[in-house]
Amino acid sequence: MFYFFPVITIYYIQSERYADIALVQLAQIVIRSGSNYNDHLNDAALLLNNAIRIDPNEPITHFLIGIVKILQNKHIIALAHIRAAVILDPLFEPAVAVLHALKCLSKNEQKLIAERLHLRCCSEAEPNVYCLGTRSDRCFTMSKEGAFIGITCDMNKESKEDSCKRAFSFAPFVLLVNPSSINETKKKVQEQLIKQTRVVEQKKNMSVSDEIPLDYGAEKSLRKIQKMSAPSTKNFFQSEILFTENDVQKENEMIDSWVIDVSVDKIIIPQGRLTLARVPERRKMIAFDIPLPSQLPLPFKHQITSGFPHMPLPSKRTPNSNFCASTKMSLAVVREQNTLTWLSVTAKGVNLSEFIDFQASVDLSDDFEPVCPELQSSSPLLTLDHLPAYHLRHQFIHYKPEKGLTDAFLKLGKEKDRVEVVAKRLKDAMALSFARDKDGVHWSLSTASALYWRVKGDAVNALNCLRQSLNSAPPNMRDVALVSMANIYQQAGLLHSALIAGGFALKISPKLVAIHFTLANIYASLEKYQHALMFYYSTLSMQTNFEPAKERIRTIYCFAKNSSVQS
């Protein structure tokens, strides 16, 4: 497919990391300028797919490819990309709006309306005739009184565009009621239609620029979707119809179905406070957690295979072999005693000295603990407040002080600083940041403060700081807080919530060792040893001499049943 534009200049960017910007802008031009609708959508999708390969963490790219897939009627793929855009940036309003529309439509209809109840234009006199399926002659129209009248629609397809114009593309579902009840329901239905019409008219009156917005673009495509999802109600009155089972198309006759990919499960809130007598083992806390998602986070295949040479396994599994004889830990230790992980903000290129005055004297006469201020307004999507672990944070009876992170916390301060001194520096820095910045405490300070509360064993204050960090951090920095959140939930025994938090971190940074090792440990605690091995090997692909990963691979291989990773 060829396109002609007045001026298109493509510069070779020495660093390919920014090439996706040009691809995204070119895709928007193709969407607007293509002469053949299907071909130019395919070309736009190709450009956007290449952009995603360069930078998979850009919400705008996922959003645009989602729009293209909707216009191509590939709704399952579209839903996945729109969800990815919202996960990467929950404050990206166009993506959130489209995701809500897709979810509402999928809940109410499950299958695309066009294949069940199709609106045809038979003639100028009968522009709105409803038929059961796209090729069916079982059709009906509606009288002014609201009654439904059977009709035969024999339309000449060649003269379709010249003979008449349909009011809208898709007819909403309707169910039959007794004709005598029409008058009783007519007023309520008309009121609803009037309300809907006002909403549609408000959308029509909105000022929309003809230019392609460079921040997310595809305004013309969005307007097409709005027309599909908000049909005109002019001269149309809807009551209810009930079709018999024989009239409903079979499953295999329908086009792509809508799949609700995230089931909404009722959170099991324990009655009464949790106690050690009631929940004696940490693993039993999982009874109060959310079910595992259908799609589990996994590393890339090349990451797994790249780790194989750094810890090769014997061809035959024999517990008494030399390989297994040197095992230093039991499977129970791998499962129960988790290695603490912490992702420093310095790993993301943030210099804490820009926010903390390490030369200032510290007064410990006042309270020195870095308590993060309460969030005034937060996004539950950003802070993962929907997870059961968050709602049970006051009842983490198995969560203990993470003393192993003390050295990591001390490294945030000057050499030979005590824990209290580093904590006071953080407290003072947060107070200064809060006073200077209208958006509140800088995310790096709240993340570092969470580490203090983890050392102290205070999950409530730690999560409060992490929520603040997630709410204010740039999209590509949220993995720092997510790793800590996953660790806390894992230590508390809410492993499914931990896996979800860690999975979000992996989406943001698929090449960070701490994230891979954290997910490996969570899978080991879940006794999903094959998944754990995948992440232990992907850890080795990035840090070849990481002994904790090697030792856990050895233990799982020697003592866990049905645990292997194919090369």
Tab-separated table of N, CA and C in Angstrom, residues 158-164:
chain	number	residue	atom	x	y	z
A	158	GLU	N	-26.473	-3.982	-4.703
A	158	GLU	CA	-25.722	-3.061	-5.541
A	158	GLU	C	-26.242	-1.634	-5.414
A	159	SER	N	-27.559	-1.501	-5.141
A	159	SER	CA	-28.136	-0.164	-5.050
A	159	SER	C	-28.306	0.287	-3.614
A	160	LYS	N	-27.672	-0.446	-2.700
A	160	LYS	CA	-27.848	-0.155	-1.269
A	160	LYS	C	-27.442	1.279	-0.932
A	161	GLU	N	-26.281	1.710	-1.374
A	161	GLU	CA	-25.778	3.020	-0.994
A	161	GLU	C	-26.595	4.141	-1.629
A	162	ASP	N	-27.163	3.885	-2.827
A	162	ASP	CA	-27.906	4.929	-3.523
A	162	ASP	C	-29.349	5.019	-3.063
A	163	SER	N	-29.917	3.902	-2.609
A	163	SER	CA	-31.349	3.877	-2.328
A	163	SER	C	-31.699	4.467	-0.978
A	164	CYS	N	-30.861	4.264	0.021
A	164	CYS	CA	-31.215	4.736	1.352
A	164	CYS	C	-29.998	4.765	2.250
